[in-house]
Amino acid sequence: QQPVQSPQAVILREGEDAVINCSSSKALYSVHWYRQKHGEAPVFLMILLKGGEQKGHDKISASFNEKKQQSSLYLTASQLSYSGTYFCGTEGEGTGGFKTIFGAGTRLFVKA
Amino acid sequence: NAGVTQTPKFRVLKTGQSMTLLCAQDMNHEYMYWYRQDPGMGLRLIHYSVGEGTTAKGEVPDGYNVSRLKKQNFLLGLESAAPSQTSVYFCASSYSGVLFFGSGTQLSVL
């Protein structure tokens, strides 16, 4: 079952912050975040394992609340290069950690 | 080091024709995947493999078959193509849960 992402799309000005949410109806083993630029393949950003950890990557960070089966991606002081579609991918408990199911994506556009 | 390579990059088929998409990875990864991407629906898992000689169904397996005869290759077959299979197909391999994607195949079925 696909995780649900919100919002579907967001437009930012350079320097603004954004939050993208991902929720699942199933208990999760891990949450992944990927970014895809137009016409290209998705690229890995980060993975969060069960345990409620928060990770950061430059000015992009994420949290994972396993009790609520939710994850959020935080983009701080957005740059033009952040534009693209962000996908969360989830692995349910008991799947062995190798079957990632993706949400429908959040389109992010950063303008100057 | 090429990573994940997909062939062909583009293909146009007529309804009822068959074809095979080839995915090759040179990272010695055990796990490989086929996803399809359609507007507004994200990436949907078609089939996957957890090792040479193994395959398993994903979310949308109907109309597709796969084979993993060699560890480095994962083939996706369409026996009788339908317009609903028009999509962009991505192959991926994974290590420690991280997916490495190929550049994709744009398939149109007329």
Short mmCIF file of C-alpha atoms in Angstrom, two decimals:
data_model
loop_
_atom_site.label_atom_id
_atom_site.label_comp_id
_atom_site.label_asym_id
_atom_site.label_seq_id
_atom_site.Cartn_x
_atom_site.Cartn_y
_atom_site.Cartn_z
CA GLN A 1 0.00 0.00 0.00
CA GLN A 2 1.42 3.32 -1.11
CA PRO A 3 2.42 5.86 1.56
CA VAL A 4 0.61 9.19 1.31
CA GLN A 5 2.61 12.33 0.68
CA SER A 6 1.56 15.92 1.30
CA PRO A 7 1.50 18.47 -0.10
CA GLN A 8 1.27 17.37 -3.74
CA ALA A 9 3.11 20.48 -4.86
CA VAL A 10 4.78 23.53 -3.35
CA ILE A 11 6.28 26.70 -4.77
CA LEU A 12 8.98 28.50 -2.82
CA ARG A 13 11.15 31.53 -3.20
CA GLU A 14 14.87 31.02 -2.79
CA GLY A 15 15.74 31.03 0.91
CA GLU A 16 12.33 29.86 2.16
CA ASP A 17 11.75 26.66 4.10
CA ALA A 18 9.47 23.73 3.27
CA VAL A 19 8.23 20.55 4.90
CA ILE A 20 7.09 17.45 3.03
CA ASN A 21 5.16 14.81 4.92
CA CYS A 22 4.82 11.08 4.38
CA SER A 23 2.44 8.77 6.22
CA SER A 24 1.67 5.08 6.09
CA SER A 25 -1.19 2.94 7.32
CA LYS A 26 1.22 0.09 8.11
CA ALA A 27 3.95 -0.34 10.69
CA LEU A 28 7.24 0.69 9.15
CA TYR A 29 10.76 -0.67 9.24
CA SER A 30 12.30 2.26 7.40
CA VAL A 31 11.60 5.40 5.40
CA HIS A 32 13.61 6.59 2.41
CA TRP A 33 13.69 9.95 0.67
CA TYR A 34 14.66 10.47 -2.97
CA ARG A 35 14.72 13.47 -5.28
CA GLN A 36 14.09 13.32 -9.00
CA LYS A 37 14.83 16.12 -11.42
CA HIS A 38 12.89 16.32 -14.66
CA GLY A 39 13.97 13.69 -17.16
CA GLU A 40 16.39 12.06 -14.74
CA ALA A 41 16.41 9.07 -12.43
CA PRO A 42 15.56 9.40 -8.72
CA VAL A 43 18.57 10.04 -6.49
CA PHE A 44 18.90 8.88 -2.89
CA LEU A 45 18.82 11.56 -0.18
CA MET A 46 18.59 9.65 3.09
CA ILE A 47 17.22 6.62 4.87
CA LEU A 48 15.75 6.53 8.37
CA LEU A 49 15.47 3.30 10.27
CA LYS A 50 13.03 2.38 13.01
CA GLY A 51 14.14 4.13 16.17
CA GLY A 52 12.91 7.69 15.68
CA GLU A 53 16.25 9.10 14.55
CA GLN A 54 16.61 12.32 12.67
CA LYS A 55 19.12 12.72 9.89
CA GLY A 56 20.58 15.66 8.06
CA HIS A 57 22.18 16.22 4.71
CA ASP A 58 23.46 19.76 4.18
CA LYS A 59 20.30 21.87 4.70
CA ILE A 60 17.95 18.93 4.17
CA SER A 61 16.95 16.83 7.15
CA ALA A 62 14.27 14.30 8.00
CA SER A 63 12.55 12.75 10.98
CA PHE A 64 10.79 9.44 11.47
CA ASN A 65 8.05 8.89 14.04
CA GLU A 66 7.55 5.12 14.02
CA LYS A 67 4.61 5.23 16.42
CA LYS A 68 2.68 7.51 14.11
CA GLN A 69 4.09 5.79 11.03
CA GLN A 70 5.07 9.18 9.66
CA SER A 71 8.14 10.89 8.31
CA SER A 72 8.83 14.49 7.40
CA LEU A 73 11.48 15.99 5.13
CA TYR A 74 12.67 19.48 6.03
CA LEU A 75 14.25 21.75 3.43
CA THR A 76 15.88 24.79 4.99
CA ALA A 77 16.87 27.98 3.17
CA SER A 78 15.92 26.45 -0.16
CA GLN A 79 18.14 26.82 -3.18
CA LEU A 80 17.25 26.73 -6.87
CA SER A 81 18.90 23.31 -7.07
CA TYR A 82 16.29 21.90 -4.67
CA SER A 83 13.64 21.99 -7.39
CA GLY A 84 12.36 18.57 -8.37
CA THR A 85 9.98 15.86 -7.24
CA TYR A 86 10.53 14.34 -3.83
CA PHE A 87 9.48 10.78 -3.14
CA CYS A 88 9.23 8.99 0.15
CA GLY A 89 9.63 5.26 0.08
CA THR A 90 8.65 2.93 2.88
CA GLU A 91 9.50 -0.58 3.89
CA GLY A 92 6.99 -2.32 6.08
CA GLU A 93 7.90 -4.40 9.09
CA GLY A 94 8.38 -8.01 8.18
CA THR A 95 9.33 -7.33 4.55
CA GLY A 96 12.99 -7.99 5.21
CA GLY A 97 14.04 -4.46 4.44
CA PHE A 98 14.32 -4.89 0.70
CA LYS A 99 10.92 -3.97 -0.75
CA THR A 100 10.51 -0.21 -1.04
CA ILE A 101 7.08 1.18 -1.92
CA PHE A 102 6.95 4.81 -3.01
CA GLY A 103 4.42 7.57 -2.54
CA ALA A 104 3.05 9.61 -5.44
CA GLY A 105 5.62 12.37 -4.93
CA THR A 106 5.71 16.06 -4.03
CA ARG A 107 6.66 18.53 -6.73
CA LEU A 108 8.84 21.33 -5.39
CA PHE A 109 9.64 24.43 -7.40
CA VAL A 110 12.07 27.04 -6.11
CA LYS A 111 12.10 30.37 -7.88
CA ALA A 112 14.62 33.19 -7.64
CA ASN B 1 32.08 2.12 -13.14
CA ALA B 2 28.75 2.31 -15.03
CA GLY B 3 26.38 1.57 -12.10
CA VAL B 4 22.96 0.52 -13.41
CA THR B 5 22.52 0.43 -17.19
CA GLN B 6 19.17 0.04 -18.95
CA THR B 7 18.59 -0.78 -22.60
CA PRO B 8 16.91 0.42 -24.70
CA LYS B 9 16.33 4.04 -23.69
CA PHE B 10 13.30 4.48 -25.94
CA ARG B 11 10.94 2.06 -27.62
CA VAL B 12 7.65 2.21 -29.47
CA LEU B 13 5.54 -0.92 -29.70
CA LYS B 14 2.27 -1.82 -31.32
CA THR B 15 -0.45 -3.43 -29.20
CA GLY B 16 0.17 -7.15 -28.91
CA GLN B 17 3.90 -7.03 -29.64
CA SER B 18 6.41 -8.40 -27.16
CA MET B 19 9.70 -7.03 -25.94
CA THR B 20 12.35 -7.40 -23.27
CA LEU B 21 13.99 -4.62 -21.27
CA LEU B 22 17.48 -5.34 -20.04
CA CYS B 23 18.99 -4.08 -16.81
CA ALA B 24 22.64 -4.62 -15.92
CA GLN B 25 24.50 -3.59 -12.78
CA ASP B 26 28.21 -3.79 -12.05
CA MET B 27 28.08 -3.17 -8.29
CA ASN B 28 27.62 -6.82 -7.30
CA HIS B 29 24.30 -6.01 -5.59
CA GLU B 30 22.06 -8.87 -4.55
CA TYR B 31 18.76 -7.02 -4.86
CA MET B 32 17.31 -5.70 -8.10
CA TYR B 33 13.98 -4.07 -8.96
CA TRP B 34 11.75 -2.93 -11.79
CA TYR B 35 9.54 0.12 -11.25
CA ARG B 36 7.19 1.95 -13.58
CA GLN B 37 6.54 5.66 -13.32
CA ASP B 38 3.34 7.30 -14.47
CA PRO B 39 2.27 10.94 -13.99
CA GLY B 40 0.72 11.51 -10.58
CA MET B 41 1.32 7.96 -9.41
CA GLY B 42 4.94 7.97 -8.42
CA LEU B 43 7.08 4.86 -8.75
CA ARG B 44 5.24 1.55 -8.57
CA LEU B 45 7.08 -1.71 -8.00
CA ILE B 46 6.51 -4.31 -10.71
CA HIS B 47 8.81 -7.18 -9.73
CA TYR B 48 11.95 -7.58 -7.70
CA SER B 49 14.69 -10.11 -7.03
CA VAL B 50 16.64 -10.83 -3.86
CA GLY B 51 19.32 -12.85 -5.61
CA GLU B 52 20.33 -14.81 -8.68
CA GLY B 53 17.59 -17.20 -9.72
CA THR B 54 14.89 -15.57 -7.56
CA THR B 55 12.01 -13.26 -8.47
CA ALA B 56 8.96 -11.94 -6.63
CA LYS B 57 5.88 -9.90 -7.45
CA GLY B 58 5.56 -6.26 -6.49
CA GLU B 59 2.55 -3.95 -6.51
CA VAL B 60 1.67 -4.11 -10.22
CA PRO B 61 3.02 -7.39 -11.69
CA ASP B 62 0.21 -8.23 -14.13
CA GLY B 63 1.27 -8.30 -17.78
CA TYR B 64 4.98 -8.54 -16.97
CA ASN B 65 7.47 -11.34 -16.44
CA VAL B 66 11.03 -11.18 -15.15
CA SER B 67 14.12 -13.33 -15.00
CA ARG B 68 17.36 -13.15 -13.04
CA LEU B 69 19.57 -15.82 -14.57
CA LYS B 70 22.77 -13.92 -13.73
CA LYS B 71 23.40 -11.82 -10.66
CA GLN B 72 24.25 -8.74 -12.68
CA ASN B 73 21.24 -8.86 -15.02
CA PHE B 74 17.51 -8.43 -14.45
CA LEU B 75 15.20 -8.73 -17.46
CA LEU B 76 11.66 -7.40 -17.73
CA GLY B 77 9.43 -8.92 -20.39
CA LEU B 78 6.14 -7.82 -21.89
CA GLU B 79 4.53 -10.78 -23.66
CA SER B 80 1.65 -8.89 -25.28
CA ALA B 81 1.98 -5.14 -24.90
CA ALA B 82 -1.08 -3.01 -24.11
CA PRO B 83 -1.52 0.79 -24.25
CA SER B 84 -1.85 0.78 -20.43
CA GLN B 85 1.80 -0.27 -20.29
CA THR B 86 2.93 3.02 -21.80
CA SER B 87 5.21 4.35 -19.09
CA VAL B 88 8.75 5.12 -18.03
CA TYR B 89 10.43 2.04 -16.62
CA PHE B 90 13.23 2.26 -14.08
CA CYS B 91 15.49 -0.54 -13.00
CA ALA B 92 17.32 -0.31 -9.69
CA SER B 93 19.70 -2.30 -7.58
CA SER B 94 20.16 -1.82 -3.86
CA TYR B 95 22.73 -2.13 -1.11
CA SER B 96 21.96 -1.57 2.56
CA GLY B 97 18.51 -0.39 1.55
CA VAL B 98 19.74 2.35 -0.78
CA LEU B 99 18.35 2.17 -4.30
CA PHE B 100 20.57 2.98 -7.29
CA PHE B 101 18.47 3.69 -10.36
CA GLY B 102 19.19 3.34 -14.04
CA SER B 103 18.40 6.20 -16.40
CA GLY B 104 15.04 4.76 -17.45
CA THR B 105 13.31 3.43 -20.56
CA GLN B 106 10.52 5.42 -22.19
CA LEU B 107 8.05 2.89 -23.62
CA SER B 108 5.08 3.82 -25.77
CA VAL B 109 2.49 1.23 -26.80
CA LEU B 110 0.26 2.33 -29.66
#
